[in-house]
mmCIF file with all atom_site columns, C-alpha atoms in Angstrom:
data_model
loop_
_atom_site.group_PDB
_atom_site.id
_atom_site.type_symbol
_atom_site.label_atom_id
_atom_site.label_alt_id
_atom_site.label_comp_id
_atom_site.label_asym_id
_atom_site.label_entity_id
_atom_site.label_seq_id
_atom_site.pdbx_PDB_ins_code
_atom_site.Cartn_x
_atom_site.Cartn_y
_atom_site.Cartn_z
_atom_site.occupancy
_atom_site.B_iso_or_equiv
_atom_site.pdbx_formal_charge
_atom_site.auth_seq_id
_atom_site.auth_comp_id
_atom_site.auth_asym_id
_atom_site.auth_atom_id
_atom_site.pdbx_PDB_model_num
ATOM 1   C CA . MET A 1 1   ? -179.543 55.255  -83.699 1.00 0.00 ? 1   MET A CA 1
ATOM 2   C CA . LYS A 1 2   ? -179.554 57.485  -80.651 1.00 0.00 ? 2   LYS A CA 1
ATOM 3   C CA . GLN A 1 3   ? -176.175 56.117  -79.518 1.00 0.00 ? 3   GLN A CA 1
ATOM 4   C CA . LEU A 1 4   ? -174.685 56.691  -82.956 1.00 0.00 ? 4   LEU A CA 1
ATOM 5   C CA . PHE A 1 5   ? -175.813 60.291  -82.924 1.00 0.00 ? 5   PHE A CA 1
ATOM 6   C CA . PHE A 1 6   ? -174.161 60.931  -79.509 1.00 0.00 ? 6   PHE A CA 1
ATOM 7   C CA . LEU A 1 7   ? -171.045 59.071  -80.590 1.00 0.00 ? 7   LEU A CA 1
ATOM 8   C CA . LEU A 1 8   ? -170.783 61.480  -83.710 1.00 0.00 ? 8   LEU A CA 1
ATOM 9   C CA . LEU A 1 9   ? -171.531 64.416  -81.590 1.00 0.00 ? 9   LEU A CA 1
ATOM 10  C CA . ALA A 1 10  ? -168.779 63.525  -79.095 1.00 0.00 ? 10  ALA A CA 1
ATOM 11  C CA . PHE A 1 11  ? -166.354 62.876  -81.996 1.00 0.00 ? 11  PHE A CA 1
ATOM 12  C CA . SER A 1 12  ? -167.250 66.229  -83.491 1.00 0.00 ? 12  SER A CA 1
ATOM 13  C CA . ASN A 1 13  ? -166.640 67.950  -80.146 1.00 0.00 ? 13  ASN A CA 1
ATOM 14  C CA . LEU A 1 14  ? -163.278 66.252  -79.776 1.00 0.00 ? 14  LEU A CA 1
ATOM 15  C CA . ASN A 1 15  ? -162.286 67.337  -83.353 1.00 0.00 ? 15  ASN A CA 1
ATOM 16  C CA . VAL A 1 16  ? -163.220 70.959  -82.510 1.00 0.00 ? 16  VAL A CA 1
ATOM 17  C CA . ILE A 1 17  ? -161.196 70.810  -79.279 1.00 0.00 ? 17  ILE A CA 1
ATOM 18  C CA . ALA A 1 18  ? -158.188 69.345  -81.112 1.00 0.00 ? 18  ALA A CA 1
ATOM 19  C CA . GLN A 1 19  ? -158.375 72.090  -83.747 1.00 0.00 ? 19  GLN A CA 1
ATOM 20  C CA . THR A 1 20  ? -158.595 74.849  -81.151 1.00 0.00 ? 20  THR A CA 1
ATOM 21  C CA . ASN A 1 21  ? -155.648 73.385  -79.232 1.00 0.00 ? 21  ASN A CA 1
ATOM 22  C CA . GLU A 1 22  ? -153.592 73.280  -82.390 1.00 0.00 ? 22  GLU A CA 1
ATOM 23  C CA . LEU A 1 23  ? -154.599 76.905  -83.220 1.00 0.00 ? 23  LEU A CA 1
ATOM 24  C CA . LYS A 1 24  ? -153.500 77.998  -79.755 1.00 0.00 ? 24  LYS A CA 1
ATOM 25  C CA . LYS A 1 25  ? -150.059 76.244  -80.316 1.00 0.00 ? 25  LYS A CA 1
ATOM 26  C CA . GLN A 1 26  ? -149.484 78.549  -83.389 1.00 0.00 ? 26  GLN A CA 1
ATOM 27  C CA . ALA A 1 27  ? -150.481 81.661  -81.440 1.00 0.00 ? 27  ALA A CA 1
ATOM 28  C CA . MET A 1 28  ? -148.178 84.195  -79.839 1.00 0.00 ? 28  MET A CA 1
ATOM 29  C CA . THR A 1 29  ? -149.298 86.221  -76.805 1.00 0.00 ? 29  THR A CA 1
ATOM 30  C CA . ASN A 1 30  ? -148.037 89.646  -75.801 1.00 0.00 ? 30  ASN A CA 1
ATOM 31  C CA . LEU A 1 31  ? -148.830 92.180  -73.084 1.00 0.00 ? 31  LEU A CA 1
ATOM 32  C CA . ILE A 1 32  ? -149.099 95.557  -74.871 1.00 0.00 ? 32  ILE A CA 1
ATOM 33  C CA . ASP A 1 33  ? -148.535 98.772  -72.857 1.00 0.00 ? 33  ASP A CA 1
ATOM 34  C CA . ASN A 1 34  ? -150.877 101.611 -73.520 1.00 0.00 ? 34  ASN A CA 1
ATOM 35  C CA . ASN A 1 35  ? -150.271 104.633 -71.254 1.00 0.00 ? 35  ASN A CA 1
ATOM 36  C CA . GLY A 1 36  ? -149.696 102.259 -68.181 1.00 0.00 ? 36  GLY A CA 1
ATOM 37  C CA . GLY A 1 37  ? -152.663 99.950  -69.025 1.00 0.00 ? 37  GLY A CA 1
ATOM 38  C CA . LYS A 1 38  ? -151.870 96.434  -70.290 1.00 0.00 ? 38  LYS A CA 1
ATOM 39  C CA . LEU A 1 39  ? -153.610 94.795  -73.168 1.00 0.00 ? 39  LEU A CA 1
ATOM 40  C CA . TYR A 1 40  ? -153.234 90.995  -73.249 1.00 0.00 ? 40  TYR A CA 1
ATOM 41  C CA . SER A 1 41  ? -153.166 90.192  -76.999 1.00 0.00 ? 41  SER A CA 1
ATOM 42  C CA . THR A 1 42  ? -152.839 87.174  -79.069 1.00 0.00 ? 42  THR A CA 1
ATOM 43  C CA . ILE A 1 43  ? -151.737 87.029  -82.698 1.00 0.00 ? 43  ILE A CA 1
ATOM 44  C CA . TYR A 1 44  ? -152.379 83.983  -85.025 1.00 0.00 ? 44  TYR A CA 1
ATOM 45  C CA . PRO A 1 45  ? -149.700 84.535  -87.685 1.00 0.00 ? 45  PRO A CA 1
ATOM 46  C CA . ASN A 1 46  ? -150.542 83.843  -91.382 1.00 0.00 ? 46  ASN A CA 1
ATOM 47  C CA . ALA A 1 47  ? -147.804 84.953  -93.605 1.00 0.00 ? 47  ALA A CA 1
ATOM 48  C CA . ASN A 1 48  ? -148.651 87.201  -96.570 1.00 0.00 ? 48  ASN A CA 1
ATOM 49  C CA . LYS A 1 49  ? -152.274 87.509  -95.513 1.00 0.00 ? 49  LYS A CA 1
ATOM 50  C CA . GLU A 1 50  ? -154.122 90.810  -94.436 1.00 0.00 ? 50  GLU A CA 1
ATOM 51  C CA . THR A 1 51  ? -154.679 91.389  -90.779 1.00 0.00 ? 51  THR A CA 1
ATOM 52  C CA . ILE A 1 52  ? -158.023 91.383  -88.932 1.00 0.00 ? 52  ILE A CA 1
ATOM 53  C CA . ILE A 1 53  ? -158.394 92.677  -85.456 1.00 0.00 ? 53  ILE A CA 1
ATOM 54  C CA . LEU A 1 54  ? -161.373 91.097  -83.439 1.00 0.00 ? 54  LEU A CA 1
ATOM 55  C CA . LEU A 1 55  ? -163.155 93.177  -80.900 1.00 0.00 ? 55  LEU A CA 1
ATOM 56  C CA . HIS A 1 56  ? -165.159 91.145  -78.313 1.00 0.00 ? 56  HIS A CA 1
ATOM 57  C CA . GLY A 1 57  ? -168.503 92.307  -76.722 1.00 0.00 ? 57  GLY A CA 1
ATOM 58  C CA . GLY A 1 58  ? -168.871 93.768  -73.225 1.00 0.00 ? 58  GLY A CA 1
ATOM 59  C CA . PRO A 1 59  ? -167.782 96.049  -72.003 1.00 0.00 ? 59  PRO A CA 1
ATOM 60  C CA . GLY A 1 60  ? -166.228 93.884  -69.297 1.00 0.00 ? 60  GLY A CA 1
ATOM 61  C CA . PHE A 1 61  ? -167.277 90.614  -70.849 1.00 0.00 ? 61  PHE A CA 1
ATOM 62  C CA . PRO A 1 62  ? -164.211 88.924  -72.277 1.00 0.00 ? 62  PRO A CA 1
ATOM 63  C CA . SER A 1 63  ? -164.211 86.448  -75.087 1.00 0.00 ? 63  SER A CA 1
ATOM 64  C CA . ASP A 1 64  ? -161.310 85.032  -77.149 1.00 0.00 ? 64  ASP A CA 1
ATOM 65  C CA . LEU A 1 65  ? -163.813 84.713  -80.143 1.00 0.00 ? 65  LEU A CA 1
ATOM 66  C CA . MET A 1 66  ? -162.394 81.058  -80.973 1.00 0.00 ? 66  MET A CA 1
ATOM 67  C CA . GLU A 1 67  ? -165.457 80.303  -83.069 1.00 0.00 ? 67  GLU A CA 1
ATOM 68  C CA . VAL A 1 68  ? -164.906 83.372  -85.258 1.00 0.00 ? 68  VAL A CA 1
ATOM 69  C CA . LEU A 1 69  ? -161.105 82.750  -85.253 1.00 0.00 ? 69  LEU A CA 1
ATOM 70  C CA . GLU A 1 70  ? -161.564 79.281  -86.565 1.00 0.00 ? 70  GLU A CA 1
ATOM 71  C CA . ILE A 1 71  ? -163.528 80.654  -89.602 1.00 0.00 ? 71  ILE A CA 1
ATOM 72  C CA . LEU A 1 72  ? -161.024 83.453  -90.300 1.00 0.00 ? 72  LEU A CA 1
ATOM 73  C CA . LYS A 1 73  ? -157.718 81.828  -89.617 1.00 0.00 ? 73  LYS A CA 1
ATOM 74  C CA . ASP A 1 74  ? -157.030 80.485  -93.160 1.00 0.00 ? 74  ASP A CA 1
ATOM 75  C CA . SER A 1 75  ? -157.763 83.734  -94.861 1.00 0.00 ? 75  SER A CA 1
ATOM 76  C CA . PHE A 1 76  ? -156.251 86.274  -92.473 1.00 0.00 ? 76  PHE A CA 1
ATOM 77  C CA . GLN A 1 77  ? -153.659 86.914  -89.914 1.00 0.00 ? 77  GLN A CA 1
ATOM 78  C CA . VAL A 1 78  ? -155.917 87.396  -86.794 1.00 0.00 ? 78  VAL A CA 1
ATOM 79  C CA . ILE A 1 79  ? -155.242 89.460  -83.670 1.00 0.00 ? 79  ILE A CA 1
ATOM 80  C CA . THR A 1 80  ? -157.470 89.328  -80.582 1.00 0.00 ? 80  THR A CA 1
ATOM 81  C CA . PHE A 1 81  ? -157.090 91.096  -77.326 1.00 0.00 ? 81  PHE A CA 1
ATOM 82  C CA . HIS A 1 82  ? -158.821 91.423  -73.962 1.00 0.00 ? 82  HIS A CA 1
ATOM 83  C CA . GLN A 1 83  ? -160.349 94.866  -73.671 1.00 0.00 ? 83  GLN A CA 1
ATOM 84  C CA . ARG A 1 84  ? -159.066 97.233  -70.961 1.00 0.00 ? 84  ARG A CA 1
ATOM 85  C CA . GLY A 1 85  ? -159.999 96.096  -67.504 1.00 0.00 ? 85  GLY A CA 1
ATOM 86  C CA . THR A 1 86  ? -161.059 92.768  -68.716 1.00 0.00 ? 86  THR A CA 1
ATOM 87  C CA . LYS A 1 87  ? -159.695 89.325  -67.909 1.00 0.00 ? 87  LYS A CA 1
ATOM 88  C CA . LYS A 1 88  ? -155.887 89.511  -68.414 1.00 0.00 ? 88  LYS A CA 1
ATOM 89  C CA . SER A 1 89  ? -155.873 93.288  -69.350 1.00 0.00 ? 89  SER A CA 1
ATOM 90  C CA . PRO A 1 90  ? -155.533 95.399  -66.139 1.00 0.00 ? 90  PRO A CA 1
ATOM 91  C CA . CYS A 1 91  ? -156.437 98.985  -66.276 1.00 0.00 ? 91  CYS A CA 1
ATOM 92  C CA . PRO A 1 92  ? -154.946 100.814 -63.318 1.00 0.00 ? 92  PRO A CA 1
ATOM 93  C CA . SER A 1 93  ? -155.946 104.199 -64.569 1.00 0.00 ? 93  SER A CA 1
ATOM 94  C CA . ASN A 1 94  ? -159.689 103.331 -64.473 1.00 0.00 ? 94  ASN A CA 1
ATOM 95  C CA . ASP A 1 95  ? -159.942 105.201 -67.816 1.00 0.00 ? 95  ASP A CA 1
ATOM 96  C CA . TYR A 1 96  ? -162.939 103.613 -69.683 1.00 0.00 ? 96  TYR A CA 1
ATOM 97  C CA . SER A 1 97  ? -163.510 106.576 -71.915 1.00 0.00 ? 97  SER A CA 1
ATOM 98  C CA . MET A 1 98  ? -164.263 105.958 -75.600 1.00 0.00 ? 98  MET A CA 1
ATOM 99  C CA . ASN A 1 99  ? -160.932 107.717 -76.557 1.00 0.00 ? 99  ASN A CA 1
ATOM 100 C CA . ALA A 1 100 ? -159.107 105.190 -74.443 1.00 0.00 ? 100 ALA A CA 1
ATOM 101 C CA . TYR A 1 101 ? -160.801 102.210 -76.145 1.00 0.00 ? 101 TYR A CA 1
ATOM 102 C CA . LEU A 1 102 ? -160.022 103.708 -79.533 1.00 0.00 ? 102 LEU A CA 1
ATOM 103 C CA . SER A 1 103 ? -156.357 104.257 -78.548 1.00 0.00 ? 103 SER A CA 1
ATOM 104 C CA . ASP A 1 104 ? -156.211 100.582 -77.491 1.00 0.00 ? 104 ASP A CA 1
ATOM 105 C CA . ILE A 1 105 ? -156.930 99.542  -81.162 1.00 0.00 ? 105 ILE A CA 1
ATOM 106 C CA . ASP A 1 106 ? -154.108 101.832 -82.329 1.00 0.00 ? 106 ASP A CA 1
ATOM 107 C CA . SER A 1 107 ? -151.671 100.476 -79.631 1.00 0.00 ? 107 SER A CA 1
ATOM 108 C CA . VAL A 1 108 ? -152.334 96.844  -80.739 1.00 0.00 ? 108 VAL A CA 1
ATOM 109 C CA . ALA A 1 109 ? -151.895 97.744  -84.439 1.00 0.00 ? 109 ALA A CA 1
ATOM 110 C CA . LYS A 1 110 ? -148.781 99.728  -83.742 1.00 0.00 ? 110 LYS A CA 1
ATOM 111 C CA . PHE A 1 111 ? -147.259 96.906  -81.537 1.00 0.00 ? 111 PHE A CA 1
ATOM 112 C CA . TYR A 1 112 ? -147.613 94.370  -84.431 1.00 0.00 ? 112 TYR A CA 1
ATOM 113 C CA . GLY A 1 113 ? -146.430 96.901  -87.050 1.00 0.00 ? 113 GLY A CA 1
ATOM 114 C CA . ILE A 1 114 ? -149.875 96.868  -88.839 1.00 0.00 ? 114 ILE A CA 1
ATOM 115 C CA . THR A 1 115 ? -150.793 100.127 -90.731 1.00 0.00 ? 115 THR A CA 1
ATOM 116 C CA . LYS A 1 116 ? -153.842 98.839  -92.444 1.00 0.00 ? 116 LYS A CA 1
ATOM 117 C CA . PHE A 1 117 ? -156.285 96.286  -91.179 1.00 0.00 ? 117 PHE A CA 1
ATOM 118 C CA . HIS A 1 118 ? -159.783 94.812  -91.114 1.00 0.00 ? 118 HIS A CA 1
ATOM 119 C CA . LEU A 1 119 ? -161.759 95.472  -87.977 1.00 0.00 ? 119 LEU A CA 1
ATOM 120 C CA . TRP A 1 120 ? -164.404 92.994  -86.754 1.00 0.00 ? 120 TRP A CA 1
ATOM 121 C CA . GLY A 1 121 ? -166.598 93.906  -83.794 1.00 0.00 ? 121 GLY A CA 1
ATOM 122 C CA . HIS A 1 122 ? -169.233 92.050  -81.856 1.00 0.00 ? 122 HIS A CA 1
ATOM 123 C CA . SER A 1 123 ? -171.843 93.862  -79.737 1.00 0.00 ? 123 SER A CA 1
ATOM 124 C CA . TRP A 1 124 ? -169.872 96.467  -77.632 1.00 0.00 ? 124 TRP A CA 1
ATOM 125 C CA . GLY A 1 125 ? -166.855 95.755  -79.860 1.00 0.00 ? 125 GLY A CA 1
ATOM 126 C CA . GLY A 1 126 ? -169.180 96.504  -82.864 1.00 0.00 ? 126 GLY A CA 1
ATOM 127 C CA . LEU A 1 127 ? -170.243 99.805  -81.390 1.00 0.00 ? 127 LEU A CA 1
ATOM 128 C CA . TYR A 1 128 ? -166.821 101.109 -80.724 1.00 0.00 ? 128 TYR A CA 1
ATOM 129 C CA . ALA A 1 129 ? -165.583 99.592  -84.046 1.00 0.00 ? 129 ALA A CA 1
ATOM 130 C CA . GLN A 1 130 ? -168.069 101.970 -85.667 1.00 0.00 ? 130 GLN A CA 1
ATOM 131 C CA . ILE A 1 131 ? -166.776 104.977 -83.867 1.00 0.00 ? 131 ILE A CA 1
ATOM 132 C CA . TYR A 1 132 ? -163.132 103.859 -84.688 1.00 0.00 ? 132 TYR A CA 1
ATOM 133 C CA . ALA A 1 133 ? -164.120 103.603 -88.353 1.00 0.00 ? 133 ALA A CA 1
ATOM 134 C CA . ASN A 1 134 ? -165.619 107.109 -88.323 1.00 0.00 ? 134 ASN A CA 1
ATOM 135 C CA . LYS A 1 135 ? -162.583 108.614 -86.738 1.00 0.00 ? 135 LYS A CA 1
ATOM 136 C CA . HIS A 1 136 ? -159.650 106.560 -88.346 1.00 0.00 ? 136 HIS A CA 1
ATOM 137 C CA . SER A 1 137 ? -161.140 105.238 -91.614 1.00 0.00 ? 137 SER A CA 1
ATOM 138 C CA . GLU A 1 138 ? -157.696 105.642 -93.214 1.00 0.00 ? 138 GLU A CA 1
ATOM 139 C CA . ASN A 1 139 ? -156.459 102.778 -91.113 1.00 0.00 ? 139 ASN A CA 1
ATOM 140 C CA . LEU A 1 140 ? -159.134 100.286 -92.222 1.00 0.00 ? 140 LEU A CA 1
ATOM 141 C CA . LEU A 1 141 ? -159.381 97.871  -95.088 1.00 0.00 ? 141 LEU A CA 1
ATOM 142 C CA . SER A 1 142 ? -163.004 96.952  -94.054 1.00 0.00 ? 142 SER A CA 1
ATOM 143 C CA . LEU A 1 143 ? -165.352 96.825  -91.202 1.00 0.00 ? 143 LEU A CA 1
ATOM 144 C CA . PHE A 1 144 ? -167.517 93.980  -90.171 1.00 0.00 ? 144 PHE A CA 1
ATOM 145 C CA . LEU A 1 145 ? -170.170 94.266  -87.355 1.00 0.00 ? 145 LEU A CA 1
ATOM 146 C CA . CYS A 1 146 ? -171.742 91.386  -85.576 1.00 0.00 ? 146 CYS A CA 1
ATOM 147 C CA . CYS A 1 147 ? -174.764 92.229  -83.631 1.00 0.00 ? 147 CYS A CA 1
ATOM 148 C CA . PRO A 1 148 ? -173.308 95.763  -82.778 1.00 0.00 ? 148 PRO A CA 1
ATOM 149 C CA . GLY A 1 149 ? -174.344 97.922  -79.916 1.00 0.00 ? 149 GLY A CA 1
ATOM 150 C CA . SER A 1 150 ? -176.950 100.437 -80.805 1.00 0.00 ? 150 SER A CA 1
ATOM 151 C CA . GLY A 1 151 ? -175.369 103.669 -79.713 1.00 0.00 ? 151 GLY A CA 1
ATOM 152 C CA . THR A 1 152 ? -173.971 105.676 -76.850 1.00 0.00 ? 152 THR A CA 1
ATOM 153 C CA . ASN A 1 153 ? -175.305 107.991 -74.157 1.00 0.00 ? 153 ASN A CA 1
ATOM 154 C CA . ILE A 1 154 ? -179.085 108.353 -74.502 1.00 0.00 ? 154 ILE A CA 1
ATOM 155 C CA . GLU A 1 155 ? -179.424 105.506 -77.104 1.00 0.00 ? 155 GLU A CA 1
ATOM 156 C CA . TRP A 1 156 ? -177.389 103.143 -74.911 1.00 0.00 ? 156 TRP A CA 1
ATOM 157 C CA . LYS A 1 157 ? -179.549 103.953 -71.910 1.00 0.00 ? 157 LYS A CA 1
ATOM 158 C CA . GLN A 1 158 ? -182.752 103.379 -73.827 1.00 0.00 ? 158 GLN A CA 1
ATOM 159 C CA . THR A 1 159 ? -181.432 100.064 -75.156 1.00 0.00 ? 159 THR A CA 1
ATOM 160 C CA . GLU A 1 160 ? -180.424 98.981  -71.488 1.00 0.00 ? 160 GLU A CA 1
ATOM 161 C CA . LYS A 1 161 ? -183.920 99.925  -70.234 1.00 0.00 ? 161 LYS A CA 1
ATOM 162 C CA . GLU A 1 162 ? -185.595 97.860  -72.915 1.00 0.00 ? 162 GLU A CA 1
ATOM 163 C CA . VAL A 1 163 ? -183.399 94.948  -72.269 1.00 0.00 ? 163 VAL A CA 1
ATOM 164 C CA . MET A 1 164 ? -184.076 95.218  -68.480 1.00 0.00 ? 164 MET A CA 1
ATOM 165 C CA . GLN A 1 165 ? -187.824 95.310  -69.069 1.00 0.00 ? 165 GLN A CA 1
ATOM 166 C CA . LEU A 1 166 ? -187.792 92.192  -71.377 1.00 0.00 ? 166 LEU A CA 1
ATOM 167 C CA . ASN A 1 167 ? -185.582 90.238  -68.784 1.00 0.00 ? 167 ASN A CA 1
ATOM 168 C CA . LYS A 1 168 ? -187.852 91.230  -65.969 1.00 0.00 ? 168 LYS A CA 1
ATOM 169 C CA . SER A 1 169 ? -190.922 89.992  -67.869 1.00 0.00 ? 169 SER A CA 1
ATOM 170 C CA . LYS A 1 170 ? -189.192 86.612  -68.429 1.00 0.00 ? 170 LYS A CA 1
ATOM 171 C CA . CYS A 1 171 ? -188.455 85.740  -64.834 1.00 0.00 ? 171 CYS A CA 1
ATOM 172 C CA . THR A 1 172 ? -189.918 85.597  -61.404 1.00 0.00 ? 172 THR A CA 1
ATOM 173 C CA . THR A 1 173 ? -189.421 88.305  -58.734 1.00 0.00 ? 173 THR A CA 1
ATOM 174 C CA . TRP A 1 174 ? -186.869 86.117  -57.041 1.00 0.00 ? 174 TRP A CA 1
ATOM 175 C CA . GLN A 1 175 ? -184.958 85.489  -60.247 1.00 0.00 ? 175 GLN A CA 1
ATOM 176 C CA . TRP A 1 176 ? -185.036 89.138  -61.057 1.00 0.00 ? 176 TRP A CA 1
ATOM 177 C CA . SER A 1 177 ? -183.623 89.964  -57.654 1.00 0.00 ? 177 SER A CA 1
ATOM 178 C CA . LYS A 1 178 ? -180.877 87.473  -57.816 1.00 0.00 ? 178 LYS A CA 1
ATOM 179 C CA . MET A 1 179 ? -179.913 88.767  -61.336 1.00 0.00 ? 179 MET A CA 1
ATOM 180 C CA . GLY A 1 180 ? -179.740 92.235  -59.989 1.00 0.00 ? 180 GLY A CA 1
ATOM 181 C CA . MET A 1 181 ? -177.617 91.288  -57.019 1.00 0.00 ? 181 MET A CA 1
ATOM 182 C CA . ASN A 1 182 ? -175.168 89.346  -59.151 1.00 0.00 ? 182 ASN A CA 1
ATOM 183 C CA . ASN A 1 183 ? -174.924 92.206  -61.533 1.00 0.00 ? 183 ASN A CA 1
ATOM 184 C CA . LEU A 1 184 ? -174.136 94.581  -58.743 1.00 0.00 ? 184 LEU A CA 1
ATOM 185 C CA . LEU A 1 185 ? -171.511 92.193  -57.349 1.00 0.00 ? 185 LEU A CA 1
ATOM 186 C CA . GLY A 1 186 ? -170.127 91.895  -60.861 1.00 0.00 ? 186 GLY A CA 1
ATOM 187 C CA . ILE A 1 187 ? -169.733 95.623  -61.144 1.00 0.00 ? 187 ILE A CA 1
ATOM 188 C CA . LEU A 1 188 ? -167.900 95.699  -57.865 1.00 0.00 ? 188 LEU A CA 1
ATOM 189 C CA . GLY A 1 189 ? -165.406 93.278  -59.299 1.00 0.00 ? 189 GLY A CA 1
ATOM 190 C CA . ARG A 1 190 ? -166.669 89.757  -58.453 1.00 0.00 ? 190 ARG A CA 1
ATOM 191 C CA . ASP A 1 191 ? -166.273 87.742  -61.665 1.00 0.00 ? 191 ASP A CA 1
ATOM 192 C CA . ASN A 1 192 ? -168.011 84.713  -60.272 1.00 0.00 ? 192 ASN A CA 1
ATOM 193 C CA . ALA A 1 193 ? -171.189 86.807  -59.784 1.00 0.00 ? 193 ALA A CA 1
ATOM 194 C CA . TYR A 1 194 ? -171.237 87.744  -63.558 1.00 0.00 ? 194 TYR A CA 1
ATOM 195 C CA . LYS A 1 195 ? -170.900 84.079  -64.423 1.00 0.00 ? 195 LYS A CA 1
ATOM 196 C CA . LYS A 1 196 ? -174.083 83.346  -62.409 1.00 0.00 ? 196 LYS A CA 1
ATOM 197 C CA . THR A 1 197 ? -176.179 85.811  -64.526 1.00 0.00 ? 197 THR A CA 1
ATOM 198 C CA . LEU A 1 198 ? -175.484 83.849  -67.671 1.00 0.00 ? 198 LEU A CA 1
#
């Protein structure tokens, strides 16, 4: 019985991988310029369907959101992009202001000729999706938030403090020190260090 379970699980995983690979074959990638910064974007075309733009979490934590894409691909034309300074989206200006993030959404929509779209945001992406919706509601068909960030400035700092306290309570002093060191190295640009904190 146990072997049958693992065989079914392996088959299921192979099926998901095959579907993901097929989806990637249909996709078109583009590097979009936004005032000198480059946004690595992917569009999954779906003729005559409304467009949804996905915003991954972070900041600085890239995700192609393949699980979400798999759910939405039949009902929408889907666009994803690596946020500024993340993965394949270099940001030579080092402008990580909220206005810069908001202008990235507009640049992506403009590049693909989209005037009205749905916006889906996870975590940090959900936080700045809310700010975008507040400032540019005329561009949106709808807004969907998945575990959105809780706020900016003082609210963000308070959330970070509470998360740090929780993390510290769940690990040893040595684990806490390693996490802090890897986080610092990640801030300094060492992607490998961030991976060790997961």
